[in-house]
Short mmCIF file of C-alpha atoms in Angstrom, two decimals:
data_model
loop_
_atom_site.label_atom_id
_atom_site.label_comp_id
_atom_site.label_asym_id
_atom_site.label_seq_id
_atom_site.Cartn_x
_atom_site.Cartn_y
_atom_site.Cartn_z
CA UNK A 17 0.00 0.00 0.00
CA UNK A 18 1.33 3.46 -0.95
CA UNK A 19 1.27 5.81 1.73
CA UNK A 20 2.55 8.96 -0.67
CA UNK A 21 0.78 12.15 0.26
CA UNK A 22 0.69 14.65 -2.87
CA UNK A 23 0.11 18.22 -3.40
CA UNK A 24 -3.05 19.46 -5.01
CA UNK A 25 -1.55 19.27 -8.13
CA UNK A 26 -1.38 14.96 -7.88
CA UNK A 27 2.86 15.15 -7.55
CA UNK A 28 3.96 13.86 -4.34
CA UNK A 29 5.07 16.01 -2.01
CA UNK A 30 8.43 17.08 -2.55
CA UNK A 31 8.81 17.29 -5.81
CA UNK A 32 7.31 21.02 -7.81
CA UNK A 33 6.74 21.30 -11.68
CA UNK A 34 9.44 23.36 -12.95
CA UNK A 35 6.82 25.47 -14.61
CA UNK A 36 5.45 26.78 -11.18
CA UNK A 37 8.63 27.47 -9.85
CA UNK A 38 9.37 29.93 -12.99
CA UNK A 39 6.05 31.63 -12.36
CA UNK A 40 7.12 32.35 -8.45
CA UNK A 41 10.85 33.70 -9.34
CA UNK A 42 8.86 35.96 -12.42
CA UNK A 43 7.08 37.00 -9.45
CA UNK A 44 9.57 37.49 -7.14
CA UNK A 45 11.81 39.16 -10.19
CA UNK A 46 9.05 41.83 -11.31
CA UNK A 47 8.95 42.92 -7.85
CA UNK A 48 12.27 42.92 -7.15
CA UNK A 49 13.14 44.78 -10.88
CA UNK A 50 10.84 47.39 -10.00
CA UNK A 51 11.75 48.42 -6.60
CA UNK A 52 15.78 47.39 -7.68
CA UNK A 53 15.52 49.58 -10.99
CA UNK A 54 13.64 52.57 -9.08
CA UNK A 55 16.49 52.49 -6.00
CA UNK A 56 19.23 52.54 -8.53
CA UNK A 57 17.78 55.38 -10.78
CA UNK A 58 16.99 57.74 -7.68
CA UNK A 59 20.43 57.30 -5.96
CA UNK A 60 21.75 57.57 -8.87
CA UNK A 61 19.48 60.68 -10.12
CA UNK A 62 20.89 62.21 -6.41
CA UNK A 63 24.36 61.52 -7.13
CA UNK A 64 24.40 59.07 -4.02
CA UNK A 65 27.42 56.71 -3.30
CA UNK A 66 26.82 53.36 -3.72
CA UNK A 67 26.60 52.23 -0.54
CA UNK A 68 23.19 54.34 0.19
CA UNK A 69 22.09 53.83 -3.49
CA UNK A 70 22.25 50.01 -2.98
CA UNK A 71 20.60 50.06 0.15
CA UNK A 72 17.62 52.16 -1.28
CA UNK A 73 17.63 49.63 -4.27
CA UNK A 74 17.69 46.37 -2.01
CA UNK A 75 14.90 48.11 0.33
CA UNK A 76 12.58 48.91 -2.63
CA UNK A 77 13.23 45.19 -3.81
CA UNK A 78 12.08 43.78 -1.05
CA UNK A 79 8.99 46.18 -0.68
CA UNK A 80 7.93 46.03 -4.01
CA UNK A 81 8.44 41.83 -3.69
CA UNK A 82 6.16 41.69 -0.76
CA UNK A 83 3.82 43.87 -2.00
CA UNK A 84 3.11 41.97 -4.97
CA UNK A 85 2.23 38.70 -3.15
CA UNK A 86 0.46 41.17 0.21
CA UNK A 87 -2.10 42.13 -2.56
CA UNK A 88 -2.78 39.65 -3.98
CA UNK A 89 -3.51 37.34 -0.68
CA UNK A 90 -5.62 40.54 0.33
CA UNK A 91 -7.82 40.12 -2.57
CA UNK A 92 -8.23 36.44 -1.86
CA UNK A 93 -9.96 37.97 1.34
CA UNK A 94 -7.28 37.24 4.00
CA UNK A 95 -6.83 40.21 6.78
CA UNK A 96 -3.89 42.21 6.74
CA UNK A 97 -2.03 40.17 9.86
CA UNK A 98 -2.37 37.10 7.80
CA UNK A 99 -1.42 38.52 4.62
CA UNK A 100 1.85 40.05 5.78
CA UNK A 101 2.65 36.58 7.47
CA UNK A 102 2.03 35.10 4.02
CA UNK A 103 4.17 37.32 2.34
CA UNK A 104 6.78 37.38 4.33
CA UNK A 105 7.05 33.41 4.23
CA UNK A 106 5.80 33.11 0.75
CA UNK A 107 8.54 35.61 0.08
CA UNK A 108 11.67 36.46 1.68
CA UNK A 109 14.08 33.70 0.43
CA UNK A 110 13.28 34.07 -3.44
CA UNK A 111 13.68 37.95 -2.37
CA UNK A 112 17.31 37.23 -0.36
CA UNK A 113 18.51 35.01 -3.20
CA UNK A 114 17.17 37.34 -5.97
CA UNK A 115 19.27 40.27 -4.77
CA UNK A 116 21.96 38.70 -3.59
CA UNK A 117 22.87 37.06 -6.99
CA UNK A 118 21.77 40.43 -8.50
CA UNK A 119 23.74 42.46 -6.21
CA UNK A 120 26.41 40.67 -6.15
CA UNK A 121 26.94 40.60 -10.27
CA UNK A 122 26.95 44.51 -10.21
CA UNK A 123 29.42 44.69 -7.75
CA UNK A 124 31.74 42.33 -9.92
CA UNK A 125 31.41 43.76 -13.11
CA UNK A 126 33.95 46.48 -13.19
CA UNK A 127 32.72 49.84 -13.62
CA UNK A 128 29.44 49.17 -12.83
CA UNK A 129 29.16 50.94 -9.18
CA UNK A 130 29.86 53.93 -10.92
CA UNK A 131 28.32 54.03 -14.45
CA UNK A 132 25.36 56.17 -14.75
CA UNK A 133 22.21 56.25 -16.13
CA UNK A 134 22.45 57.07 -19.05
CA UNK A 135 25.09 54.09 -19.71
CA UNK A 136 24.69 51.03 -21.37
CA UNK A 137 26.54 49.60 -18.35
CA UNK A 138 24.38 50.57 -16.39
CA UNK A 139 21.55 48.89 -17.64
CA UNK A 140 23.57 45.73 -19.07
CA UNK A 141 25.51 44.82 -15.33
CA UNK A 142 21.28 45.77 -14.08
CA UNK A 143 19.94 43.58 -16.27
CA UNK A 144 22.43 40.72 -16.48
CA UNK A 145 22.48 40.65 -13.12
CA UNK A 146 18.75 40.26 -12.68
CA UNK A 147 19.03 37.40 -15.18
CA UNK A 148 21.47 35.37 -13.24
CA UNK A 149 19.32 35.49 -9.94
CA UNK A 150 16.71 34.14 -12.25
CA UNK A 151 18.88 31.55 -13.72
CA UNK A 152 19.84 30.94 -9.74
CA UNK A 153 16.29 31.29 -7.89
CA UNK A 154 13.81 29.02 -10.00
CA UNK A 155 15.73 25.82 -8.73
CA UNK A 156 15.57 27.89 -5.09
CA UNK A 157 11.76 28.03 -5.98
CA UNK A 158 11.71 24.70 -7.39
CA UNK A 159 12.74 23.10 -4.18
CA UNK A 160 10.95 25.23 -1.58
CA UNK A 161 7.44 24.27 -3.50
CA UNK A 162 8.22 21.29 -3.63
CA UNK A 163 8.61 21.16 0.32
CA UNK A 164 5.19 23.46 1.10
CA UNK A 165 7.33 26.41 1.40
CA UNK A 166 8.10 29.61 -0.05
CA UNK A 167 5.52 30.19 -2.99
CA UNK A 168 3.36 27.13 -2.15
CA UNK A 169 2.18 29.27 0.85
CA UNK A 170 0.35 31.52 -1.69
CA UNK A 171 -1.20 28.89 -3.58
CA UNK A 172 -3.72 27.65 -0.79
CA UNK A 173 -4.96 31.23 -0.58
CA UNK A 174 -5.72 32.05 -4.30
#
């Protein structure tokens, strides 16, 4: 007798179709892009060092992140305690990894602390770098589905 417990989608637990874990890190990246994207172009509008410019970039990430998932849990009709506790779990790692990877790609390619705006480094060390925390994130994703975390904390409120 198989004693298997499986998600609603019919896959045993532990395992997460690859395709859901892309949807969660395009999530995770539009949020993060916009709030990254918006840090980055008003530190750098301000002629900011990098230092406060990142940290205004990495703040907006992770506020524009959560508020992606914190709305759409609120239209599902959860309270606002509940939602932010969703969020937050639904959220934070993909979030971490995202602009770590991110982060961590514009700090290595040279030049690009200190390019501005209107540079194509700028936007290409941006832009690469947001691709590589994708590249990096949906296995992240993948796994934390696949073990009722992360992502799969949204899905039983939509």
């Amino acid at each position: 007798m198989d004693h298997t417990t499986h998600d609603h989608e019919g896959r045993p637990h532990g395992t997460a179709a690859w395709g859901t874990a892309v949807k969660a890190t395009l999530h995770c990246l539009t949020g993060c892009a916009i709030g990254e994207i918006l840090g980055m172009v008003i530190g750098t509008a301000l002629a900011w060092g990098n230092l406060p410019t990142m940290v205004l970039a990495i703040g907006l990430a992770f506020l524009f992140g959560y508020s992606f998932t914190l709305f759409a849990v609120l239209r599902a009709g959860l309270d606002l305690r509940s939602a932010i506790r969703i969020a937050l779990a639904a959220d934070t790692v993909s979030i971490t990894v995202m602009e770590l990877v991110d982060n961590a790609i514009i700090a290595l390619t040279p030049g690009a602390m200190d390019a501005h705006l209107t540079e194509g480094l700028f936007w290409s060390a941006l832009l690469g770098g947001f691709a590589v925390a994708f590249l990096i994130t949906t296995p992240v994703n993948k796994w934390m589905i696949g073990r009722g975390k992360g992502h799969a904390v949204v899905h039983a409120h939509h």
